[in-house]
Tab-separated table of C-alpha atoms in Angstrom:
chain	number	residue	atom	x	y	z
A	192	UNK	CA	58.218	-77.898	39.357
A	193	UNK	CA	57.113	-75.194	39.437
A	194	UNK	CA	55.149	-74.062	37.678
A	195	UNK	CA	55.178	-71.433	34.988
A	196	UNK	CA	53.042	-68.170	36.526
A	197	UNK	CA	51.197	-65.824	34.973
A	198	UNK	CA	53.872	-62.739	35.362
A	199	UNK	CA	55.358	-61.063	32.897
A	200	UNK	CA	58.013	-58.509	33.651
A	201	UNK	CA	57.371	-54.708	32.497
A	202	UNK	CA	61.149	-53.378	32.295
A	203	UNK	CA	60.368	-49.584	31.989
A	204	UNK	CA	62.092	-48.340	34.791
A	205	UNK	CA	65.449	-50.031	34.027
A	206	UNK	CA	65.253	-47.611	31.652
A	207	UNK	CA	63.353	-44.335	32.533
A	208	UNK	CA	62.290	-43.121	35.773
A	209	UNK	CA	59.206	-44.227	35.497
A	210	UNK	CA	56.453	-44.689	38.003
A	211	UNK	CA	53.569	-42.976	39.732
A	212	UNK	CA	54.743	-44.481	43.229
A	213	UNK	CA	58.081	-44.906	41.862
A	214	UNK	CA	60.622	-43.695	44.280
A	215	UNK	CA	64.202	-45.308	43.424
A	216	UNK	CA	64.165	-43.845	40.484
A	217	UNK	CA	65.936	-46.051	37.444
A	218	UNK	CA	66.639	-49.739	38.923
A	219	UNK	CA	70.641	-50.479	39.294
A	220	UNK	CA	72.169	-53.149	37.202
A	221	UNK	CA	73.247	-54.830	40.313
A	222	UNK	CA	69.192	-54.759	40.763
A	223	UNK	CA	68.493	-55.806	37.796
A	224	UNK	CA	70.654	-58.376	37.463
A	225	UNK	CA	68.749	-59.996	40.827
A	226	UNK	CA	65.693	-59.366	39.566
A	227	UNK	CA	65.603	-61.284	36.623
A	228	UNK	CA	67.269	-64.413	38.662
A	229	UNK	CA	64.373	-63.945	40.951
A	230	UNK	CA	62.094	-64.009	37.713
A	231	UNK	CA	63.900	-66.897	36.649
A	232	UNK	CA	63.857	-68.775	39.505
A	233	UNK	CA	60.261	-68.308	40.012
A	234	UNK	CA	58.856	-69.305	36.541
A	235	UNK	CA	58.896	-66.428	35.256
A	236	UNK	CA	58.089	-65.718	31.383
A	237	UNK	CA	57.937	-62.740	29.619
A	238	UNK	CA	59.855	-59.815	29.840
A	239	UNK	CA	58.426	-57.066	28.276
A	240	UNK	CA	60.645	-53.738	26.570
A	241	UNK	CA	60.897	-51.488	24.174
A	242	UNK	CA	63.111	-48.652	22.072
A	243	UNK	CA	61.548	-46.024	23.786
A	244	UNK	CA	62.133	-47.693	27.531
A	245	UNK	CA	65.398	-45.953	27.539
A	246	UNK	CA	68.534	-47.980	28.032
A	247	UNK	CA	65.978	-50.721	29.010
A	248	UNK	CA	66.925	-53.219	25.604
A	249	UNK	CA	70.826	-53.001	26.673
A	250	UNK	CA	71.121	-53.475	30.962
A	251	UNK	CA	68.626	-56.339	29.281
A	252	UNK	CA	70.920	-57.648	27.002
A	253	UNK	CA	74.327	-57.080	29.747
A	254	UNK	CA	72.124	-59.049	32.529
A	255	UNK	CA	70.036	-62.095	30.287
A	256	UNK	CA	72.428	-65.485	30.053
A	257	UNK	CA	72.365	-66.909	26.922
A	258	UNK	CA	70.687	-69.913	26.618
A	259	UNK	CA	67.777	-68.264	29.069
A	260	UNK	CA	64.007	-69.298	29.394
A	261	UNK	CA	62.273	-65.909	28.437
A	262	UNK	CA	59.754	-64.748	26.087
A	263	UNK	CA	61.343	-61.468	25.060
A	264	UNK	CA	58.988	-59.014	23.736
A	265	UNK	CA	59.523	-55.101	22.274
A	266	UNK	CA	57.879	-52.656	19.818
A	267	UNK	CA	57.799	-50.455	16.887
A	268	UNK	CA	59.156	-47.420	17.203
A	269	UNK	CA	56.907	-44.044	17.406
A	270	UNK	CA	55.996	-42.784	13.746
A	271	UNK	CA	52.995	-40.439	14.941
A	272	UNK	CA	52.210	-39.669	11.043
A	273	UNK	CA	48.828	-39.090	9.055
A	274	UNK	CA	51.225	-41.265	6.335
A	275	UNK	CA	53.948	-44.860	6.477
A	276	UNK	CA	56.091	-44.934	3.981
A	277	UNK	CA	58.563	-47.145	2.795
A	278	UNK	CA	60.668	-45.113	4.146
A	279	UNK	CA	59.018	-45.916	7.377
A	280	UNK	CA	58.690	-49.453	7.399
A	281	UNK	CA	62.899	-49.413	6.543
A	282	UNK	CA	63.503	-47.477	9.459
A	283	UNK	CA	61.016	-50.346	11.360
A	284	UNK	CA	63.115	-53.325	10.350
A	285	UNK	CA	66.193	-51.347	11.425
A	286	UNK	CA	65.090	-50.455	14.132
A	287	UNK	CA	64.040	-53.575	15.138
A	288	UNK	CA	68.000	-55.134	14.070
A	289	UNK	CA	69.121	-52.908	16.991
A	290	UNK	CA	66.941	-54.089	19.330
A	291	UNK	CA	68.042	-57.409	18.604
A	292	UNK	CA	72.060	-55.963	18.745
A	293	UNK	CA	70.738	-54.594	22.125
A	294	UNK	CA	69.349	-57.211	23.782
A	295	UNK	CA	72.419	-60.165	22.297
A	296	UNK	CA	69.003	-61.764	20.450
A	297	UNK	CA	69.685	-63.574	17.343
A	298	UNK	CA	65.639	-64.009	17.991
A	299	UNK	CA	62.988	-63.435	20.493
A	300	UNK	CA	59.031	-63.530	20.765
A	301	UNK	CA	56.956	-60.621	19.723
A	302	UNK	CA	56.926	-57.464	17.920
A	303	UNK	CA	54.717	-54.710	19.084
A	304	UNK	CA	53.700	-51.192	16.970
A	305	UNK	CA	54.056	-49.501	20.393
A	306	UNK	CA	51.391	-46.718	19.366
A	307	UNK	CA	48.414	-48.328	17.112
A	308	UNK	CA	47.783	-45.960	15.248
A	309	UNK	CA	50.994	-45.638	12.546
A	310	UNK	CA	49.014	-49.565	11.628
A	311	UNK	CA	45.376	-47.025	11.579
A	312	UNK	CA	47.213	-43.890	8.571
A	313	UNK	CA	47.401	-44.425	5.047
A	314	UNK	CA	49.100	-47.481	3.974
A	315	UNK	CA	49.759	-48.365	7.170
A	316	UNK	CA	49.645	-51.956	6.154
A	317	UNK	CA	53.085	-51.493	5.421
A	318	UNK	CA	54.736	-51.541	9.401
A	319	UNK	CA	52.367	-55.074	9.614
A	320	UNK	CA	53.852	-56.304	6.271
A	321	UNK	CA	57.599	-55.735	7.401
A	322	UNK	CA	56.969	-57.070	10.542
A	323	UNK	CA	55.456	-60.176	8.773
A	324	UNK	CA	58.779	-60.134	6.743
A	325	UNK	CA	60.915	-60.362	10.117
A	326	UNK	CA	58.305	-63.217	11.170
A	327	UNK	CA	58.525	-65.135	7.756
A	328	UNK	CA	61.952	-65.199	8.505
A	329	UNK	CA	62.214	-66.133	12.461
A	330	UNK	CA	63.580	-63.088	14.035
A	331	UNK	CA	60.334	-63.408	16.054
A	332	UNK	CA	57.725	-65.023	16.762
A	333	UNK	CA	55.045	-62.944	17.229
A	334	UNK	CA	53.240	-60.320	15.633
A	335	UNK	CA	50.744	-57.478	17.322
A	336	UNK	CA	50.172	-54.236	18.296
A	337	UNK	CA	49.547	-51.965	21.900
A	338	UNK	CA	46.324	-50.438	22.345
A	339	UNK	CA	44.332	-48.557	24.555
A	340	UNK	CA	40.671	-49.061	23.643
A	341	UNK	CA	38.352	-51.200	21.951
A	342	UNK	CA	37.315	-49.020	19.503
A	343	UNK	CA	41.548	-49.444	18.522
A	344	UNK	CA	40.506	-53.352	18.707
A	345	UNK	CA	37.578	-53.489	16.024
A	346	UNK	CA	39.264	-51.686	13.986
A	347	UNK	CA	42.722	-53.377	14.006
A	348	UNK	CA	40.545	-57.158	14.049
A	349	UNK	CA	39.428	-55.611	10.773
A	350	UNK	CA	42.411	-54.401	8.628
A	351	UNK	CA	44.901	-57.864	10.481
A	352	UNK	CA	45.740	-60.927	11.604
A	353	UNK	CA	47.774	-60.509	14.596
A	354	UNK	CA	49.215	-63.031	17.783
A	355	UNK	CA	49.392	-60.809	20.129
A	356	UNK	CA	47.868	-58.167	22.247
A	357	UNK	CA	49.467	-56.125	25.083
A	358	UNK	CA	45.921	-54.130	26.531
A	359	UNK	CA	45.570	-52.297	29.528
A	360	UNK	CA	43.588	-54.271	32.514
A	361	UNK	CA	42.772	-53.622	36.070
A	362	UNK	CA	40.934	-52.478	38.871
A	363	UNK	CA	39.389	-49.214	37.393
A	364	UNK	CA	39.718	-50.035	33.758
A	365	UNK	CA	37.105	-53.052	32.965
A	366	UNK	CA	36.388	-51.358	29.383
A	367	UNK	CA	37.825	-54.433	27.532
A	368	UNK	CA	36.083	-57.651	30.343
A	369	UNK	CA	32.570	-55.646	29.997
A	370	UNK	CA	32.526	-54.860	26.340
A	371	UNK	CA	33.807	-58.456	25.252
A	372	UNK	CA	36.571	-57.560	23.043
A	373	UNK	CA	38.787	-59.812	25.662
A	374	UNK	CA	36.272	-62.329	24.192
A	375	UNK	CA	36.451	-61.654	20.429
A	376	UNK	CA	40.889	-61.362	20.656
A	377	UNK	CA	40.469	-65.025	22.391
A	378	UNK	CA	38.180	-66.451	19.810
A	379	UNK	CA	40.688	-65.334	16.967
A	380	UNK	CA	43.508	-67.112	19.093
A	381	UNK	CA	44.967	-63.745	20.114
A	382	UNK	CA	48.044	-64.348	23.095
A	383	UNK	CA	46.266	-60.786	25.440
A	384	UNK	CA	49.568	-59.317	27.699
A	385	UNK	CA	47.669	-57.122	30.790
A	386	UNK	CA	49.987	-53.763	31.503
A	387	UNK	CA	48.798	-51.138	33.574
A	388	UNK	CA	47.763	-53.860	36.024
A	389	UNK	CA	48.347	-50.862	38.994
A	390	UNK	CA	47.464	-48.284	36.775
A	391	UNK	CA	51.285	-46.889	37.389
A	392	UNK	CA	51.204	-48.351	40.568
A	393	UNK	CA	47.839	-45.476	41.375
A	394	UNK	CA	46.239	-48.991	42.615
A	395	UNK	CA	49.108	-49.176	45.257
A	396	UNK	CA	48.706	-46.091	47.013
A	397	UNK	CA	46.487	-44.618	49.344
A	398	UNK	CA	43.962	-42.423	48.724
A	399	UNK	CA	44.604	-39.988	50.925
A	400	UNK	CA	47.977	-39.784	49.532
A	401	UNK	CA	47.208	-38.527	45.911
A	402	UNK	CA	47.706	-35.503	44.616
A	403	UNK	CA	44.521	-33.293	43.763
A	404	UNK	CA	43.821	-34.388	40.197
A	405	UNK	CA	42.494	-37.393	41.396
A	406	UNK	CA	40.299	-35.695	43.269
A	407	UNK	CA	37.245	-37.358	41.195
A	408	UNK	CA	38.335	-40.931	41.532
A	409	UNK	CA	39.403	-40.890	45.313
A	410	UNK	CA	35.753	-41.370	47.018
A	411	UNK	CA	35.300	-44.549	44.077
A	412	UNK	CA	39.243	-45.569	45.344
A	413	UNK	CA	38.565	-44.752	49.183
A	414	UNK	CA	36.139	-47.358	49.097
A	415	UNK	CA	38.203	-49.888	47.056
A	416	UNK	CA	40.279	-49.688	50.163
A	417	UNK	CA	37.838	-50.363	52.518
A	418	UNK	CA	36.073	-53.399	50.765
A	419	UNK	CA	39.758	-55.274	49.782
A	420	UNK	CA	40.546	-54.468	53.789
A	421	UNK	CA	36.854	-56.026	54.631
A	422	UNK	CA	38.356	-59.680	53.072
A	423	UNK	CA	42.495	-59.167	54.421
A	424	UNK	CA	42.972	-58.520	51.211
A	425	UNK	CA	46.895	-56.131	50.692
A	426	UNK	CA	46.362	-53.597	47.305
A	427	UNK	CA	48.934	-55.524	45.440
A	428	UNK	CA	47.421	-59.167	46.241
A	429	UNK	CA	43.596	-57.172	45.408
A	430	UNK	CA	45.135	-55.726	42.030
A	431	UNK	CA	47.017	-58.946	41.364
A	432	UNK	CA	44.416	-61.894	41.575
A	433	UNK	CA	41.657	-59.500	39.180
A	434	UNK	CA	44.101	-59.098	36.170
A	435	UNK	CA	45.161	-62.407	36.446
A	436	UNK	CA	42.254	-64.625	37.384
A	437	UNK	CA	41.513	-63.681	34.130
A	438	UNK	CA	40.785	-66.660	31.800
A	439	UNK	CA	41.818	-64.569	28.729
A	440	UNK	CA	45.044	-62.763	30.055
A	441	UNK	CA	48.054	-65.099	29.355
A	442	UNK	CA	50.860	-62.749	30.498
A	443	UNK	CA	49.559	-59.828	33.516
A	444	UNK	CA	52.621	-57.705	33.382
A	445	UNK	CA	53.635	-55.561	36.207
A	446	UNK	CA	56.950	-53.418	36.545
A	447	UNK	CA	59.657	-53.576	39.608
A	448	UNK	CA	61.939	-51.467	41.076
A	449	UNK	CA	63.818	-53.587	43.508
A	450	UNK	CA	64.026	-57.761	43.456
A	451	UNK	CA	61.998	-57.750	46.804
A	452	UNK	CA	59.184	-55.794	44.881
A	453	UNK	CA	58.666	-59.065	42.221
A	454	UNK	CA	58.534	-61.205	45.265
A	455	UNK	CA	55.919	-60.115	46.373
A	456	UNK	CA	54.891	-59.780	43.425
A	457	UNK	CA	55.099	-64.162	43.012
A	458	UNK	CA	53.627	-63.960	46.884
A	459	UNK	CA	50.404	-62.517	46.015
A	460	UNK	CA	49.940	-63.886	42.764
A	461	UNK	CA	50.179	-67.350	44.175
A	462	UNK	CA	48.766	-67.338	47.466
A	463	UNK	CA	45.346	-65.431	46.527
A	464	UNK	CA	43.171	-66.292	44.081
A	465	UNK	CA	39.864	-64.134	43.946
A	466	UNK	CA	37.618	-64.508	41.135
A	467	UNK	CA	36.572	-61.267	39.179
A	468	UNK	CA	33.682	-60.360	39.531
A	469	UNK	CA	33.946	-59.078	43.688
A	470	UNK	CA	35.651	-56.402	41.904
A	471	UNK	CA	33.122	-55.683	38.837
A	472	UNK	CA	31.727	-52.287	40.870
A	473	UNK	CA	34.964	-51.038	41.147
A	474	UNK	CA	34.741	-50.100	37.349
A	475	UNK	CA	35.504	-46.456	36.506
A	476	UNK	CA	34.566	-45.240	32.921
A	477	UNK	CA	36.731	-41.528	33.414
A	478	UNK	CA	39.274	-42.171	30.648
A	479	UNK	CA	41.155	-38.815	31.771
A	480	UNK	CA	41.753	-41.161	34.995
A	481	UNK	CA	42.398	-45.027	33.265
A	482	UNK	CA	45.043	-43.192	30.706
A	483	UNK	CA	48.205	-41.802	32.260
A	484	UNK	CA	49.515	-40.697	29.403
A	485	UNK	CA	46.329	-37.831	30.611
A	486	UNK	CA	47.726	-37.211	33.430
A	487	UNK	CA	48.444	-33.769	34.466
A	488	UNK	CA	49.805	-34.162	38.256
């Protein structure tokens, strides 16, 4: 019997044309079925989705068998307001019920605040109170937030008790590892899901193929590529082994466009296990590169 692996699936590309290295566009429903079958066969545990991911939730709802062994995590809508109201909390609840309906589930594993500033806004506690109610009703097992920075972690942890967090971490973006925030979260018993492990595919592309926007990091990436070539590691294996080797990380979320890519990911994480210290020299600090929402390409 295969043991459970750390790999989880991000599903933005099931409902959107997503990712800098995605040449295939939105994944077809037929291919999603194949991906889910490969995921189940390889004991992939987590499936991550969101209402903001186009038709991702509906596609999953039509594809997942009943029963299944996946832990489904979805997210709240974005409020993007200076002050949260009771109506916003009601919208969160209604959107969550819509997500359950689209996913064809009676309950799910996780619900995350998609934009953490919503709970850090005035009266943002109303949102987490509503999420806590949904948890107490048995509709969701774990509640939490998706974050970008260590400052956001500190502010959330000062105000709230959460079960689950989604964080960006990859070979270039080692900020939360170096600052000790991964250890801090573990100390409080928070389950940690890592996203952006390929930096939207940037870490899988040859440096010479990148647009001029990435000139500031091109030399850095060339050095990284030389390093992994010297160690006979593929870009996929290097990116996966760095994140999956971190003991604090409970699930490594990867987006795939077809079942072949998922098979390559599973092989990449089971064939190699390289300690994270090997990659500390490749930590990068420029948020114009580390945060894809800042990219201008």
